[in-house]
Tab-separated table of C-alpha atoms and ligand atoms in Angstrom:
chain	number	residue	atom	x	y	z
A	6	MET	CA	-68.655	-59.471	-4.184
A	7	ASN	CA	-72.426	-60.578	-4.814
A	8	ASP	CA	-74.682	-60.111	-8.069
A	9	LEU	CA	-75.530	-57.381	-7.633
A	10	ASP	CA	-72.929	-55.312	-6.709
A	11	THR	CA	-72.182	-56.251	-9.802
A	12	LEU	CA	-74.892	-55.293	-11.107
A	13	VAL	CA	-75.408	-52.021	-9.895
A	14	GLN	CA	-71.374	-51.298	-10.401
A	15	SER	CA	-72.046	-51.708	-14.301
A	16	ALA	CA	-75.201	-49.266	-14.458
A	17	ALA	CA	-72.764	-46.592	-12.370
A	18	GLU	CA	-70.539	-47.639	-14.922
A	19	ALA	CA	-72.217	-46.725	-18.203
A	20	PHE	CA	-74.434	-44.206	-16.881
A	21	ALA	CA	-71.004	-42.318	-16.265
A	22	ALA	CA	-69.713	-43.218	-20.157
A	23	ALA	CA	-72.778	-41.890	-21.243
A	24	LEU	CA	-72.168	-38.486	-22.496
A	25	THR	CA	-75.675	-37.319	-24.370
A	26	PRO	CA	-78.944	-37.743	-22.942
A	27	ALA	CA	-79.817	-40.178	-25.192
A	28	ASP	CA	-77.225	-42.274	-24.238
A	29	LEU	CA	-78.202	-42.382	-20.900
A	30	GLU	CA	-81.184	-43.113	-22.122
A	31	ASN	CA	-80.297	-46.233	-23.864
A	32	ALA	CA	-77.886	-47.443	-20.830
A	33	LYS	CA	-81.010	-47.068	-18.397
A	34	ALA	CA	-82.619	-49.305	-20.631
A	35	ARG	CA	-80.194	-51.895	-20.575
A	36	PHE	CA	-80.867	-52.181	-16.370
A	37	LEU	CA	-84.698	-50.851	-16.190
A	38	GLY	CA	-85.662	-50.939	-19.010
A	39	LYS	CA	-88.894	-53.944	-20.088
A	40	SER	CA	-86.058	-56.794	-21.021
A	41	GLY	CA	-83.564	-54.684	-18.933
A	42	SER	CA	-80.825	-57.218	-16.044
A	43	LEU	CA	-82.623	-54.938	-13.184
A	44	THR	CA	-86.306	-56.480	-14.880
A	45	ASP	CA	-84.959	-60.046	-15.061
A	46	LEU	CA	-83.947	-60.847	-12.321
A	47	LEU	CA	-87.512	-59.452	-10.700
A	48	LYS	CA	-88.973	-62.077	-12.969
A	49	GLY	CA	-86.276	-64.948	-11.693
A	50	MET	CA	-88.013	-64.275	-8.616
A	51	ALA	CA	-90.968	-66.417	-9.697
A	52	ALA	CA	-88.953	-69.228	-9.250
A	53	LEU	CA	-87.844	-68.778	-4.960
A	54	SER	CA	-90.053	-69.941	-1.917
A	55	PRO	CA	-92.099	-67.336	0.045
A	56	ASP	CA	-88.339	-66.439	2.273
A	57	ASP	CA	-85.973	-66.338	-0.657
A	58	LYS	CA	-88.073	-64.481	-2.352
A	59	LYS	CA	-88.479	-61.465	0.147
A	60	THR	CA	-84.643	-61.331	1.050
A	61	ARG	CA	-83.723	-61.471	-2.701
A	62	GLY	CA	-86.735	-59.440	-2.878
A	63	ALA	CA	-85.356	-56.992	-1.720
A	64	ALA	CA	-81.978	-56.622	-2.225
A	65	ILE	CA	-83.600	-55.770	-5.758
A	66	ASN	CA	-85.096	-53.452	-4.816
A	67	GLN	CA	-81.691	-51.667	-2.581
A	68	ALA	CA	-80.322	-53.144	-6.000
A	69	LYS	CA	-83.020	-50.686	-8.368
A	70	GLN	CA	-82.794	-48.192	-5.969
A	71	GLN	CA	-78.746	-47.949	-6.669
A	72	VAL	CA	-78.987	-47.407	-10.282
A	73	GLU	CA	-82.039	-45.546	-10.165
A	74	ALA	CA	-79.790	-43.148	-7.870
A	75	ALA	CA	-77.094	-43.655	-10.429
A	76	LEU	CA	-78.960	-42.890	-13.284
A	77	THR	CA	-80.080	-39.900	-11.652
A	78	SER	CA	-77.126	-37.839	-10.474
A	79	ARG	CA	-75.799	-38.797	-14.269
A	80	ARG	CA	-78.754	-36.877	-15.381
A	81	GLN	CA	-78.954	-34.065	-12.961
A	82	ALA	CA	-74.846	-33.529	-14.002
A	83	LEU	CA	-76.085	-33.943	-18.169
A	84	ALA	CA	-78.168	-31.905	-17.679
A	85	ASP	CA	-75.612	-29.342	-15.551
A	86	ASP	CA	-72.943	-29.639	-18.555
A	87	GLU	CA	-75.048	-28.563	-20.775
A	88	LEU	CA	-76.391	-25.245	-19.309
A	89	ALA	CA	-72.698	-24.759	-19.011
A	90	GLN	CA	-72.092	-24.996	-21.824
A	91	GLN	CA	-75.097	-23.816	-23.317
A	92	LEU	CA	-73.597	-20.341	-20.469
A	93	ARG	CA	-70.071	-20.462	-22.472
A	94	ALA	CA	-72.087	-20.121	-25.646
A	95	GLU	CA	-74.287	-17.340	-25.606
A	96	SER	CA	-71.433	-15.270	-23.193
A	97	LEU	CA	-71.568	-11.529	-23.220
A	98	ASP	CA	-67.478	-10.208	-22.544
A	99	VAL	CA	-68.208	-6.606	-20.673
A	100	SER	CA	-65.128	-6.144	-20.621
A	101	LEU	CA	-64.353	-6.637	-24.730
A	102	PRO	CA	-63.761	-3.228	-26.279
A	103	GLY	CA	-66.944	-2.070	-29.197
A	104	ARG	CA	-66.535	-2.061	-32.895
A	105	ARG	CA	-65.899	1.560	-33.867
A	106	ARG	CA	-68.143	2.663	-36.726
A	107	GLY	CA	-65.493	3.352	-39.395
A	108	GLU	CA	-65.514	7.239	-40.144
A	109	GLY	CA	-66.231	9.525	-42.640
A	110	GLY	CA	-64.349	11.943	-43.340
A	111	LEU	CA	-64.139	14.789	-46.710
A	112	HIS	CA	-61.938	14.345	-49.907
A	113	PRO	CA	-59.476	15.637	-50.595
A	114	VAL	CA	-60.763	17.412	-53.145
A	115	SER	CA	-63.575	18.446	-51.126
A	116	LEU	CA	-60.762	19.650	-48.513
A	117	THR	CA	-59.813	21.836	-51.329
A	118	LEU	CA	-63.003	23.753	-52.400
A	119	GLU	CA	-63.480	24.868	-48.433
A	120	ARG	CA	-60.417	25.673	-47.677
A	121	MET	CA	-60.161	27.914	-51.405
A	122	GLU	CA	-63.524	29.448	-49.947
A	123	ALA	CA	-61.629	29.845	-46.385
A	124	ILE	CA	-59.338	31.866	-48.590
A	125	PHE	CA	-60.775	33.759	-50.417
A	126	GLY	CA	-63.934	34.721	-48.244
A	127	SER	CA	-60.653	36.034	-46.102
A	128	MET	CA	-60.183	38.990	-48.808
A	129	GLY	CA	-64.278	39.825	-49.355
A	130	PHE	CA	-65.279	37.482	-51.993
A	131	ALA	CA	-68.519	35.996	-51.453
A	132	VAL	CA	-69.017	31.866	-52.610
A	133	ALA	CA	-72.083	31.543	-55.272
A	134	ASP	CA	-73.044	27.969	-55.818
A	135	GLY	CA	-75.360	27.424	-59.483
A	136	PRO	CA	-76.387	24.241	-61.486
A	137	GLU	CA	-74.237	21.633	-63.054
A	138	ILE	CA	-77.013	20.825	-66.259
A	139	GLU	CA	-76.724	24.546	-67.717
A	140	THR	CA	-78.034	26.190	-70.989
A	141	ASP	CA	-76.285	27.510	-74.160
A	142	TRP	CA	-76.744	30.400	-73.321
A	143	PHE	CA	-75.386	30.597	-69.900
A	144	ASN	CA	-72.001	27.531	-71.209
A	145	PHE	CA	-71.114	29.409	-74.018
A	146	THR	CA	-73.017	32.688	-75.656
A	147	ALA	CA	-73.231	34.621	-73.005
A	148	LEU	CA	-69.343	34.252	-72.471
A	149	ASN	CA	-69.097	35.816	-75.931
A	150	THR	CA	-68.971	32.609	-77.469
A	151	PRO	CA	-71.686	31.784	-79.850
A	152	ALA	CA	-72.654	29.121	-81.494
A	153	ASP	CA	-70.830	29.175	-84.927
A	154	HIS	CA	-67.396	30.463	-83.244
A	155	PRO	CA	-64.711	27.705	-83.155
A	156	ALA	CA	-64.347	27.946	-79.629
A	157	ARG	CA	-66.586	26.214	-78.799
A	158	SER	CA	-64.485	22.878	-80.453
A	159	MET	CA	-62.382	23.567	-76.929
A	160	HIS	CA	-64.282	22.118	-74.993
A	161	ASP	CA	-65.154	18.334	-76.081
A	162	THR	CA	-69.248	18.592	-74.807
A	163	PHE	CA	-71.936	15.967	-73.124
A	164	TYR	CA	-74.942	16.422	-74.705
A	165	VAL	CA	-77.982	15.269	-72.725
A	166	GLU	CA	-82.069	15.620	-73.360
A	167	GLY	CA	-84.319	18.832	-74.049
A	168	GLY	CA	-81.488	21.247	-75.421
A	169	HIS	CA	-79.077	21.224	-72.301
A	170	LEU	CA	-75.514	20.460	-71.407
A	171	LEU	CA	-73.250	19.469	-68.969
A	172	ARG	CA	-71.900	22.683	-67.828
A	173	THR	CA	-67.922	22.421	-69.526
A	174	HIS	CA	-66.540	25.135	-67.064
A	175	THR	CA	-68.159	27.446	-63.823
A	176	SER	CA	-67.907	30.128	-66.494
A	177	PRO	CA	-71.160	29.831	-66.524
A	178	MET	CA	-71.904	31.303	-62.876
A	179	GLN	CA	-69.947	35.049	-63.739
A	180	VAL	CA	-73.523	35.745	-66.070
A	181	ARG	CA	-75.804	33.599	-63.443
A	182	TYR	CA	-74.432	35.979	-60.201
A	183	ALA	CA	-73.478	39.511	-62.264
A	184	VAL	CA	-77.116	39.023	-63.158
A	185	GLN	CA	-78.841	38.868	-59.775
A	186	HIS	CA	-76.553	41.933	-58.514
A	187	VAL	CA	-77.546	43.961	-61.056
A	188	LYS	CA	-81.491	42.970	-60.200
A	189	ARG	CA	-80.185	43.567	-56.959
A	190	HIS	CA	-78.944	47.664	-57.651
A	191	ALA	CA	-81.354	48.228	-60.943
A	192	ASP	CA	-82.715	51.217	-58.874
A	193	ALA	CA	-79.433	52.698	-58.097
A	194	LEU	CA	-78.117	51.396	-61.882
A	195	ALA	CA	-81.616	53.170	-63.277
A	196	ARG	CA	-80.580	57.009	-61.424
A	197	GLY	CA	-77.054	56.261	-62.400
A	198	GLU	CA	-75.602	55.984	-59.112
A	199	ARG	CA	-72.568	53.162	-58.177
A	200	ILE	CA	-73.345	50.081	-57.344
A	201	PRO	CA	-71.231	47.442	-54.863
A	202	GLU	CA	-68.058	45.592	-56.745
A	203	ILE	CA	-69.343	42.757	-57.438
A	204	ARG	CA	-66.146	40.018	-55.426
A	205	VAL	CA	-67.307	36.198	-55.946
A	206	ILE	CA	-65.937	32.864	-56.914
A	207	ALA	CA	-68.008	29.646	-57.537
A	208	PRO	CA	-66.521	26.174	-57.154
A	209	GLY	CA	-68.357	23.013	-58.013
A	210	ARG	CA	-68.541	19.824	-60.995
A	211	THR	CA	-67.656	20.525	-64.104
A	212	TYR	CA	-68.243	18.759	-67.354
A	213	ARG	CA	-65.615	17.046	-69.389
A	214	VAL	CA	-65.440	14.123	-72.883
A	215	ASP	CA	-61.673	14.270	-71.686
A	216	SER	CA	-59.717	11.052	-69.364
A	217	ASP	CA	-56.204	10.936	-69.519
A	218	ALA	CA	-53.964	11.374	-65.673
A	219	THR	CA	-54.287	15.129	-65.634
A	220	HIS	CA	-57.624	15.772	-67.002
A	221	SER	CA	-61.358	13.440	-65.477
A	222	PRO	CA	-64.607	13.878	-67.214
A	223	MET	CA	-65.761	15.112	-64.635
A	224	PHE	CA	-63.200	17.575	-62.713
A	225	HIS	CA	-64.029	20.824	-60.143
A	226	GLN	CA	-62.890	24.668	-61.084
A	227	CYS	CA	-63.365	27.419	-59.512
A	228	GLU	CA	-64.993	30.854	-60.085
A	229	GLY	CA	-63.655	34.092	-59.349
A	230	LEU	CA	-64.961	37.096	-60.948
A	231	TRP	CA	-64.289	40.781	-59.479
A	232	ILE	CA	-66.088	43.415	-61.280
A	233	GLY	CA	-65.800	47.412	-60.273
A	234	GLU	CA	-65.206	50.805	-61.803
A	235	ALA	CA	-60.933	50.751	-61.457
A	236	VAL	CA	-60.307	46.204	-61.169
A	237	ASN	CA	-56.981	46.099	-63.084
A	238	PHE	CA	-54.915	43.180	-63.745
A	239	THR	CA	-52.653	43.943	-59.994
A	240	ASP	CA	-55.670	43.530	-58.339
A	241	LEU	CA	-55.151	39.971	-60.447
A	242	LYS	CA	-51.749	39.437	-59.638
A	243	ALA	CA	-52.521	40.478	-55.573
A	244	VAL	CA	-54.632	37.707	-55.014
A	245	PHE	CA	-53.537	35.707	-56.662
A	246	ALA	CA	-50.564	36.205	-55.362
A	247	ASP	CA	-52.165	36.207	-51.511
A	248	PHE	CA	-54.260	32.813	-52.411
A	249	PHE	CA	-51.869	30.633	-54.113
A	250	ARG	CA	-49.360	31.644	-50.561
A	251	ASN	CA	-52.093	30.726	-48.498
A	252	PHE	CA	-53.419	27.836	-49.933
A	253	PHE	CA	-49.483	26.219	-50.328
A	254	GLU	CA	-48.344	27.878	-47.120
A	255	THR	CA	-45.310	28.661	-49.205
A	256	ASP	CA	-43.096	32.158	-50.305
A	257	GLU	CA	-41.314	30.537	-52.409
A	258	LEU	CA	-43.848	30.751	-55.286
A	259	ASP	CA	-43.462	32.303	-58.314
A	260	ILE	CA	-46.687	33.046	-60.954
A	261	ARG	CA	-46.867	33.753	-64.157
A	262	PHE	CA	-49.447	35.194	-66.745
A	263	ARG	CA	-48.783	33.015	-70.336
A	264	PRO	CA	-50.631	34.863	-72.541
A	265	SER	CA	-53.758	32.623	-74.251
A	266	PHE	CA	-56.995	32.858	-75.706
A	267	PHE	CA	-60.982	33.160	-74.294
A	268	PRO	CA	-63.762	34.173	-76.084
A	269	PHE	CA	-64.811	35.558	-72.973
A	270	THR	CA	-61.846	37.441	-71.852
A	271	GLU	CA	-59.358	40.229	-73.240
A	272	PRO	CA	-56.671	39.832	-72.208
A	273	SER	CA	-56.382	36.512	-71.112
A	274	ALA	CA	-53.358	34.814	-69.467
A	275	GLU	CA	-53.319	31.312	-68.423
A	276	VAL	CA	-51.925	31.107	-64.373
A	277	ASP	CA	-49.072	29.039	-63.632
A	278	ILE	CA	-46.999	28.340	-60.244
A	279	ALA	CA	-44.146	27.075	-60.044
A	280	PHE	CA	-42.620	26.194	-56.537
A	281	ALA	CA	-38.228	27.785	-55.434
A	282	SER	CA	-37.994	24.117	-53.574
A	283	GLY	CA	-39.330	21.016	-52.683
A	284	PRO	CA	-40.004	18.335	-54.971
A	285	LEU	CA	-41.451	20.257	-58.253
A	286	LYS	CA	-38.923	23.035	-57.898
A	287	GLY	CA	-38.992	25.223	-61.176
A	288	ARG	CA	-41.311	23.353	-62.961
A	289	TRP	CA	-43.900	25.661	-64.535
A	290	LEU	CA	-47.505	24.013	-63.670
A	291	GLU	CA	-50.529	25.110	-65.304
A	292	VAL	CA	-53.344	26.176	-63.144
A	293	GLY	CA	-56.177	27.655	-64.887
A	294	GLY	CA	-56.622	30.800	-67.329
A	295	SER	CA	-57.372	33.962	-66.704
A	296	GLY	CA	-58.329	37.669	-67.342
A	297	GLN	CA	-59.701	40.592	-68.238
A	298	VAL	CA	-63.857	40.641	-68.821
A	299	HIS	CA	-65.288	40.479	-72.425
A	300	PRO	CA	-66.540	44.006	-73.407
A	301	ASN	CA	-69.347	41.408	-74.092
A	302	VAL	CA	-69.702	39.496	-71.561
A	303	VAL	CA	-69.902	42.650	-69.051
A	304	ARG	CA	-72.799	43.872	-71.989
A	305	HIS	CA	-75.037	40.794	-70.367
A	306	PHE	CA	-74.515	40.876	-67.058
A	307	GLY	CA	-76.256	44.315	-67.316
A	308	LEU	CA	-73.218	46.741	-67.189
A	309	ASP	CA	-71.717	49.159	-69.200
A	310	PRO	CA	-68.323	48.060	-70.083
A	311	GLU	CA	-67.906	51.844	-70.101
A	312	LYS	CA	-68.009	52.415	-66.700
A	313	TYR	CA	-67.321	48.716	-64.897
A	314	ILE	CA	-64.158	46.627	-65.998
A	315	GLY	CA	-62.560	43.145	-63.871
A	316	PHE	CA	-61.028	40.449	-64.574
A	317	ALA	CA	-62.024	36.763	-64.267
A	318	PHE	CA	-60.516	33.283	-63.704
A	319	GLY	CA	-61.161	29.536	-63.272
A	320	LEU	CA	-58.542	27.218	-61.139
A	321	GLY	CA	-59.138	24.061	-61.069
A	322	PRO	CA	-58.977	22.651	-57.709
A	323	ASP	CA	-58.142	18.986	-58.395
A	324	ARG	CA	-54.691	19.697	-60.228
A	325	LEU	CA	-54.431	22.436	-56.839
A	326	THR	CA	-55.746	19.189	-54.391
A	327	MET	CA	-52.310	16.925	-56.623
A	328	LEU	CA	-49.969	19.702	-56.214
A	329	ARG	CA	-50.720	20.008	-52.741
A	330	TYR	CA	-49.874	16.514	-51.465
A	331	GLY	CA	-47.581	14.896	-54.250
A	332	VAL	CA	-50.052	13.083	-56.114
A	333	ASN	CA	-49.777	12.475	-60.803
A	334	ASP	CA	-53.247	11.259	-61.179
A	335	LEU	CA	-55.541	12.551	-60.842
A	336	ARG	CA	-57.683	9.999	-61.917
A	337	LEU	CA	-56.989	8.712	-58.254
A	338	PHE	CA	-58.815	10.948	-56.693
A	339	TYR	CA	-62.616	9.389	-58.481
A	340	GLU	CA	-61.482	5.373	-58.540
A	341	GLY	CA	-63.187	5.413	-54.557
A	342	ASP	CA	-60.253	3.318	-53.191
A	343	LEU	CA	-60.553	4.492	-49.132
A	344	ARG	CA	-56.897	2.558	-48.950
A	345	PHE	CA	-55.613	5.691	-51.416
A	346	LEU	CA	-58.682	8.369	-49.854
A	347	SER	CA	-58.127	7.604	-46.128
A	348	GLN	CA	-54.685	9.580	-45.919
A	349	PHE	CA	-55.823	12.207	-46.500
A	350	GLN	CA	-57.692	12.293	-42.854
B	18	FA5	C1	-61.619	27.038	-68.731
B	18	FA5	O1	-62.313	26.597	-68.501
B	18	FA5	C2	-62.284	28.894	-68.175
B	18	FA5	N1	-63.578	28.922	-68.149
B	18	FA5	C3	-61.633	29.559	-67.074
B	18	FA5	C4	-61.343	31.239	-67.192
B	18	FA5	C5	-62.632	32.045	-66.266
B	18	FA5	C6	-61.058	31.887	-68.089
B	18	FA5	C7	-62.602	32.584	-66.375
B	18	FA5	C8	-60.868	33.179	-68.330
B	18	FA5	C9	-61.418	33.364	-67.534
B	18	FA5	P1	-60.367	26.286	-68.995
B	18	FA5	O2	-60.440	24.775	-70.121
B	18	FA5	O3	-57.971	26.060	-68.542
B	18	FA5	O4	-59.641	27.374	-68.963
B	18	FA5	O5	-59.465	25.170	-67.991
B	18	FA5	C10	-59.021	25.881	-66.894
B	18	FA5	C11	-57.976	25.053	-65.343
B	18	FA5	O6	-60.131	24.035	-65.667
B	18	FA5	C12	-57.701	23.789	-66.244
B	18	FA5	O7	-56.100	24.949	-66.028
B	18	FA5	C13	-56.854	22.589	-64.941
B	18	FA5	O8	-56.167	23.064	-64.377
B	18	FA5	C14	-58.916	22.095	-65.419
B	18	FA5	N2	-58.799	21.065	-65.829
B	18	FA5	C15	-59.647	21.609	-67.303
B	18	FA5	N3	-60.301	20.306	-67.629
B	18	FA5	C16	-59.778	19.746	-67.358
B	18	FA5	C17	-60.142	17.645	-66.392
B	18	FA5	N4	-60.772	17.830	-67.786
B	18	FA5	N5	-59.857	17.391	-65.727
B	18	FA5	C18	-59.300	17.955	-64.358
B	18	FA5	N6	-59.052	19.398	-65.007
B	18	FA5	C19	-59.483	20.103	-65.851
């Protein structure tokens, strides 16, 4: 192998060893640059005779072409590699399954409220909605609880600016709804005619300064009101029996009225239920308050208490949700932990 063959071979090896375009350009300079090996050889020809110059010159040129060919081919190979790498990095795998968006769902207490609306709806109850920021009048006074009444201390109230408060129960909706109902039938009432019964539930948020495993500062209630000319406690009991059996999907359930006090009902009763089977078997659990609407409240509806009578109740949907799903701490519903909440979907 002559010196030119050796040079071509070492150039080819140097180019092959270059792994980046920059390495390759450095290697090129070593052979083809101004002071590269080939250029040195060309310079060295000055001392040769014209004949030798011819043959040597042709040989060097051939070697130079070979080196250039090796360089071009390595350049192409590096460019191909780079393109392939880029394609690999940017490639889109159309066979990958798409990323799904997280699916939302209703909060367990919302599920309970929907269920209550459906069951009471099937019993002919309308559904009404009202303000959470209330006046003192609707929350207390109209409900037979005047300013100095000791029963006000039963509710630890959040007061807001402007003399308003966050409603402590859904009972103000009794008055709001009944007043509208009476207005709608004012002409018939004035003529002494019988007006349609009031049969309504009003579910929604309520607030009290209260927090432990069974009390939350924001909780829910579902008010019920049924007023007519002959609505009595037997009807209330039938409504509750129907509701609880449907809600808990069991006939093995007892209902108990425990005498109690609310200023807006007389007589009044707490409502307890007990399951005949399951983990809560035999324990009485309070689920709400109820009673015959007090004559003073019926007067605030705009009706004659001698003629119109009925009952009201206030159920605790949070507690019903706890019982339905066997959850023993109410606060879990309001901590916003999706690991807990997604179990109810
Ligand atoms: C009342 O609020 C009455 N307005 C209910 C009523 C309506 C009686 C109509 C008669 C006629 P009480 O304070 O007992 O009553 O509350 C009713 C239900 O709301 C309770 O049984 C309970 O289930 C629920 N409750 C009350 N406070 C909280 C609280 N802080 N957190 C969760 N649930 C509560």
